[in-house]
Amino acid sequence: MKMQKPIPTSSAMRGIGANRAREQREDEKADLIAVVRASALQIAALTELVMEMEGRMAQLEAKG
């Protein structure tokens, strides 16, 4: 005779649901942190380019 799994109680089901919701929030938070980090790196790179261009423009203005 095959043993059947016990039917989860309502409190167990709530616990399972709460755990899944927490895991999903943690995953979403990790994704958002990765996006923020990538954005920060892009902002830093663009800021360097702007500074470089401003320096070149100042040199050209000084010549002309």
N, CA, C and O atoms as CSV, one atom per row, in Angstrom:
chain,resi,resn,atom,element,x,y,z
A,1,MET,N,N,0.828,-1.175,0.000
A,1,MET,CA,C,0.000,0.000,0.000
A,1,MET,C,C,0.878,1.246,0.000
A,1,MET,O,O,1.806,1.351,0.803
A,2,LYS,N,N,0.597,2.179,-0.883
A,2,LYS,CA,C,1.392,3.389,-1.065
A,2,LYS,C,C,0.949,4.454,-0.054
A,2,LYS,O,O,-0.243,4.708,0.118
A,3,MET,N,N,1.933,5.069,0.608
A,3,MET,CA,C,1.621,6.126,1.573
A,3,MET,C,C,1.396,7.443,0.829
A,3,MET,O,O,2.162,7.801,-0.065
A,4,GLN,N,N,0.360,8.141,1.201
A,4,GLN,CA,C,0.076,9.438,0.603
A,4,GLN,C,C,0.664,10.536,1.467
A,4,GLN,O,O,0.771,10.406,2.686
A,5,LYS,N,N,1.043,11.622,0.805
A,5,LYS,CA,C,1.530,12.773,1.558
A,5,LYS,C,C,0.384,13.351,2.369
A,5,LYS,O,O,-0.756,13.378,1.905
A,6,PRO,N,N,0.681,13.816,3.581
A,6,PRO,CA,C,-0.394,14.450,4.341
A,6,PRO,C,C,-0.806,15.765,3.687
A,6,PRO,O,O,0.018,16.460,3.093
A,7,ILE,N,N,-2.056,16.090,3.801
A,7,ILE,CA,C,-2.563,17.339,3.235
A,7,ILE,C,C,-2.098,18.478,4.140
A,7,ILE,O,O,-2.333,18.444,5.348
A,8,PRO,N,N,-1.432,19.495,3.557
A,8,PRO,CA,C,-0.931,20.594,4.390
A,8,PRO,C,C,-2.081,21.337,5.059
A,8,PRO,O,O,-3.159,21.495,4.487
A,9,THR,N,N,-1.830,21.780,6.259
A,9,THR,CA,C,-2.836,22.567,6.974
A,9,THR,C,C,-2.841,23.988,6.430
A,9,THR,O,O,-1.933,24.392,5.704
A,10,SER,N,N,-3.871,24.736,6.789
A,10,SER,CA,C,-3.962,26.107,6.283
A,10,SER,C,C,-2.803,26.953,6.792
A,10,SER,O,O,-2.303,27.812,6.067
A,11,SER,N,N,-2.368,26.722,8.028
A,11,SER,CA,C,-1.227,27.504,8.532
A,11,SER,C,C,0.055,27.134,7.790
A,11,SER,O,O,0.899,27.992,7.532
A,12,ALA,N,N,0.194,25.851,7.450
A,12,ALA,CA,C,1.370,25.433,6.669
A,12,ALA,C,C,1.329,26.059,5.284
A,12,ALA,O,O,2.360,26.479,4.758
A,13,MET,N,N,0.145,26.123,4.695
A,13,MET,CA,C,0.009,26.737,3.366
A,13,MET,C,C,0.347,28.221,3.421
A,13,MET,O,O,0.998,28.753,2.522
A,14,ARG,N,N,-0.103,28.887,4.487
A,14,ARG,CA,C,0.234,30.314,4.637
A,14,ARG,C,C,1.736,30.490,4.783
A,14,ARG,O,O,2.315,31.423,4.226
A,15,GLY,N,N,2.363,29.595,5.531
A,15,GLY,CA,C,3.812,29.654,5.702
A,15,GLY,C,C,4.544,29.452,4.390
A,15,GLY,O,O,5.505,30.162,4.090
A,16,ILE,N,N,4.090,28.486,3.612
A,16,ILE,CA,C,4.696,28.233,2.299
A,16,ILE,C,C,4.537,29.450,1.404
A,16,ILE,O,O,5.479,29.863,0.728
A,17,GLY,N,N,3.337,30.024,1.403
A,17,GLY,CA,C,3.093,31.220,0.590
A,17,GLY,C,C,3.943,32.389,1.034
A,17,GLY,O,O,4.466,33.129,0.201
A,18,ALA,N,N,4.086,32.565,2.342
A,18,ALA,CA,C,4.900,33.663,2.870
A,18,ALA,C,C,6.364,33.473,2.479
A,18,ALA,O,O,7.046,34.434,2.127
A,19,ASN,N,N,6.838,32.243,2.543
A,19,ASN,CA,C,8.229,31.968,2.160
A,19,ASN,C,C,8.457,32.259,0.682
A,19,ASN,O,O,9.474,32.842,0.306
A,20,ARG,N,N,7.513,31.853,-0.148
A,20,ARG,CA,C,7.655,32.110,-1.588
A,20,ARG,C,C,7.629,33.603,-1.876
A,20,ARG,O,O,8.400,34.096,-2.700
A,21,ALA,N,N,6.741,34.320,-1.198
A,21,ALA,CA,C,6.663,35.771,-1.402
A,21,ALA,C,C,7.961,36.437,-0.964
A,21,ALA,O,O,8.455,37.334,-1.646
A,22,ARG,N,N,8.517,36.007,0.167
A,22,ARG,CA,C,9.785,36.576,0.654
A,22,ARG,C,C,10.909,36.293,-0.331
A,22,ARG,O,O,11.710,37.179,-0.630
A,23,GLU,N,N,10.973,35.071,-0.834
A,23,GLU,CA,C,12.010,34.717,-1.810
A,23,GLU,C,C,11.875,35.555,-3.078
A,23,GLU,O,O,12.875,35.995,-3.645
A,24,GLN,N,N,10.649,35.773,-3.515
A,24,GLN,CA,C,10.425,36.582,-4.716
A,24,GLN,C,C,10.874,38.028,-4.474
A,24,GLN,O,O,11.503,38.635,-5.341
A,25,ARG,N,N,10.554,38.575,-3.304
A,25,ARG,CA,C,10.985,39.947,-2.982
A,25,ARG,C,C,12.512,40.032,-2.951
A,25,ARG,O,O,13.093,40.997,-3.448
A,26,GLU,N,N,13.157,39.024,-2.368
A,26,GLU,CA,C,14.619,39.003,-2.312
A,26,GLU,C,C,15.225,38.944,-3.711
A,26,GLU,O,O,16.211,39.624,-3.995
A,27,ASP,N,N,14.635,38.132,-4.578
A,27,ASP,CA,C,15.114,38.040,-5.963
A,27,ASP,C,C,14.947,39.373,-6.686
A,27,ASP,O,O,15.850,39.820,-7.394
A,28,GLU,N,N,13.785,40.006,-6.505
A,28,GLU,CA,C,13.541,41.298,-7.143
A,28,GLU,C,C,14.496,42.357,-6.609
A,28,GLU,O,O,14.984,43.195,-7.368
A,29,LYS,N,N,14.761,42.324,-5.318
A,29,LYS,CA,C,15.695,43.279,-4.717
A,29,LYS,C,C,17.099,43.085,-5.297
A,29,LYS,O,O,17.781,44.060,-5.613
A,30,ALA,N,N,17.527,41.838,-5.435
A,30,ALA,CA,C,18.847,41.553,-6.009
A,30,ALA,C,C,18.920,42.049,-7.456
A,30,ALA,O,O,19.939,42.600,-7.873
A,31,ASP,N,N,17.848,41.856,-8.214
A,31,ASP,CA,C,17.810,42.348,-9.597
A,31,ASP,C,C,17.918,43.869,-9.636
A,31,ASP,O,O,18.652,44.424,-10.454
A,32,LEU,N,N,17.185,44.538,-8.750
A,32,LEU,CA,C,17.220,46.007,-8.718
A,32,LEU,C,C,18.597,46.519,-8.323
A,32,LEU,O,O,19.071,47.512,-8.874
A,33,ILE,N,N,19.238,45.854,-7.380
A,33,ILE,CA,C,20.588,46.254,-6.970
A,33,ILE,C,C,21.555,46.120,-8.146
A,33,ILE,O,O,22.413,46.980,-8.343
A,34,ALA,N,N,21.421,45.053,-8.923
A,34,ALA,CA,C,22.286,44.862,-10.092
A,34,ALA,C,C,22.058,45.981,-11.116
A,34,ALA,O,O,23.014,46.477,-11.712
A,35,VAL,N,N,20.800,46.380,-11.320
A,35,VAL,CA,C,20.493,47.458,-12.258
A,35,VAL,C,C,21.077,48.772,-11.764
A,35,VAL,O,O,21.634,49.541,-12.548
A,36,VAL,N,N,20.953,49.034,-10.467
A,36,VAL,CA,C,21.489,50.272,-9.891
A,36,VAL,C,C,23.009,50.319,-10.045
A,36,VAL,O,O,23.572,51.355,-10.400
A,37,ARG,N,N,23.658,49.206,-9.779
A,37,ARG,CA,C,25.130,49.165,-9.910
A,37,ARG,C,C,25.549,49.413,-11.360
A,37,ARG,O,O,26.473,50.184,-11.621
A,38,ALA,N,N,24.867,48.759,-12.297
A,38,ALA,CA,C,25.202,48.943,-13.716
A,38,ALA,C,C,24.962,50.388,-14.131
A,38,ALA,O,O,25.751,50.958,-14.885
A,39,SER,N,N,23.880,50.981,-13.645
A,39,SER,CA,C,23.581,52.378,-13.971
A,39,SER,C,C,24.656,53.298,-13.404
A,39,SER,O,O,25.088,54.237,-14.073
A,40,ALA,N,N,25.084,53.034,-12.184
A,40,ALA,CA,C,26.121,53.862,-11.561
A,40,ALA,C,C,27.423,53.799,-12.357
A,40,ALA,O,O,28.098,54.812,-12.536
A,41,LEU,N,N,27.767,52.607,-12.831
A,41,LEU,CA,C,28.989,52.468,-13.637
A,41,LEU,C,C,28.868,53.245,-14.951
A,41,LEU,O,O,29.828,53.873,-15.397
A,42,GLN,N,N,27.692,53.197,-15.561
A,42,GLN,CA,C,27.490,53.938,-16.808
A,42,GLN,C,C,27.556,55.443,-16.565
A,42,GLN,O,O,28.129,56.180,-17.368
A,43,ILE,N,N,26.976,55.895,-15.468
A,43,ILE,CA,C,27.014,57.325,-15.130
A,43,ILE,C,C,28.449,57.766,-14.918
A,43,ILE,O,O,28.845,58.833,-15.385
A,44,ALA,N,N,29.233,56.958,-14.218
A,44,ALA,CA,C,30.641,57.298,-13.979
A,44,ALA,C,C,31.401,57.381,-15.300
A,44,ALA,O,O,32.191,58.303,-15.503
A,45,ALA,N,N,31.173,56.437,-16.186
A,45,ALA,CA,C,31.868,56.438,-17.480
A,45,ALA,C,C,31.457,57.654,-18.308
A,45,ALA,O,O,32.308,58.291,-18.930
A,46,LEU,N,N,30.182,57.978,-18.325
A,46,LEU,CA,C,29.717,59.144,-19.088
A,46,LEU,C,C,30.239,60.440,-18.494
A,46,LEU,O,O,30.559,61.375,-19.229
A,47,THR,N,N,30.328,60.507,-17.181
A,47,THR,CA,C,30.868,61.700,-16.527
A,47,THR,C,C,32.324,61.912,-16.932
A,47,THR,O,O,32.743,63.040,-17.192
A,48,GLU,N,N,33.087,60.835,-16.983
A,48,GLU,CA,C,34.483,60.944,-17.430
A,48,GLU,C,C,34.557,61.475,-18.863
A,48,GLU,O,O,35.391,62.325,-19.173
A,49,LEU,N,N,33.687,60.970,-19.728
A,49,LEU,CA,C,33.685,61.436,-21.114
A,49,LEU,C,C,33.332,62.914,-21.209
A,49,LEU,O,O,33.942,63.657,-21.977
A,50,VAL,N,N,32.356,63.331,-20.433
A,50,VAL,CA,C,31.972,64.752,-20.445
A,50,VAL,C,C,33.130,65.619,-19.971
A,50,VAL,O,O,33.410,66.663,-20.559
A,51,MET,N,N,33.796,65.190,-18.917
A,51,MET,CA,C,34.944,65.959,-18.416
A,51,MET,C,C,36.048,66.045,-19.465
A,51,MET,O,O,36.674,67.091,-19.640
A,52,GLU,N,N,36.279,64.938,-20.155
A,52,GLU,CA,C,37.301,64.910,-21.206
A,52,GLU,C,C,36.919,65.870,-22.336
A,52,GLU,O,O,37.761,66.617,-22.834
A,53,MET,N,N,35.651,65.844,-22.736
A,53,MET,CA,C,35.191,66.740,-23.806
A,53,MET,C,C,35.276,68.206,-23.380
A,53,MET,O,O,35.632,69.064,-24.189
A,54,GLU,N,N,34.957,68.499,-22.129
A,54,GLU,CA,C,35.057,69.867,-21.645
A,54,GLU,C,C,36.500,70.354,-21.668
A,54,GLU,O,O,36.779,71.510,-21.988
A,55,GLY,N,N,37.412,69.443,-21.321
A,55,GLY,CA,C,38.835,69.792,-21.377
A,55,GLY,C,C,39.280,70.087,-22.799
A,55,GLY,O,O,40.025,71.039,-23.032
A,56,ARG,N,N,38.839,69.294,-23.733
A,56,ARG,CA,C,39.190,69.518,-25.144
A,56,ARG,C,C,38.593,70.827,-25.650
A,56,ARG,O,O,39.249,71.573,-26.377
A,57,MET,N,N,37.349,71.104,-25.264
A,57,MET,CA,C,36.715,72.336,-25.688
A,57,MET,C,C,37.460,73.549,-25.125
A,57,MET,O,O,37.627,74.551,-25.820
A,58,ALA,N,N,37.900,73.461,-23.891
A,58,ALA,CA,C,38.668,74.556,-23.292
A,58,ALA,C,C,39.972,74.776,-24.035
A,58,ALA,O,O,40.389,75.917,-24.233
A,59,GLN,N,N,40.621,73.693,-24.448
A,59,GLN,CA,C,41.848,73.808,-25.221
A,59,GLN,C,C,41.574,74.493,-26.564
A,59,GLN,O,O,42.325,75.378,-26.975
A,60,LEU,N,N,40.504,74.085,-27.243
A,60,LEU,CA,C,40.173,74.684,-28.535
A,60,LEU,C,C,39.817,76.162,-28.376
A,60,LEU,O,O,40.208,76.986,-29.203
A,61,GLU,N,N,39.090,76.497,-27.336
A,61,GLU,CA,C,38.728,77.909,-27.104
A,61,GLU,C,C,39.959,78.733,-26.796
A,61,GLU,O,O,40.033,79.901,-27.176
A,62,ALA,N,N,40.932,78.142,-26.109
A,62,ALA,CA,C,42.152,78.868,-25.769
A,62,ALA,C,C,42.980,79.151,-27.035
A,62,ALA,O,O,43.653,80.177,-27.128
A,63,LYS,N,N,42.921,78.235,-27.999
A,63,LYS,CA,C,43.675,78.406,-29.255
A,63,LYS,C,C,43.014,79.451,-30.140
A,63,LYS,O,O,43.692,80.170,-30.874
A,64,GLY,N,N,41.678,79.534,-30.071
A,64,GLY,CA,C,40.976,80.389,-31.010
A,64,GLY,C,C,40.644,81.686,-30.454
A,64,GLY,O,O,40.046,82.517,-31.138
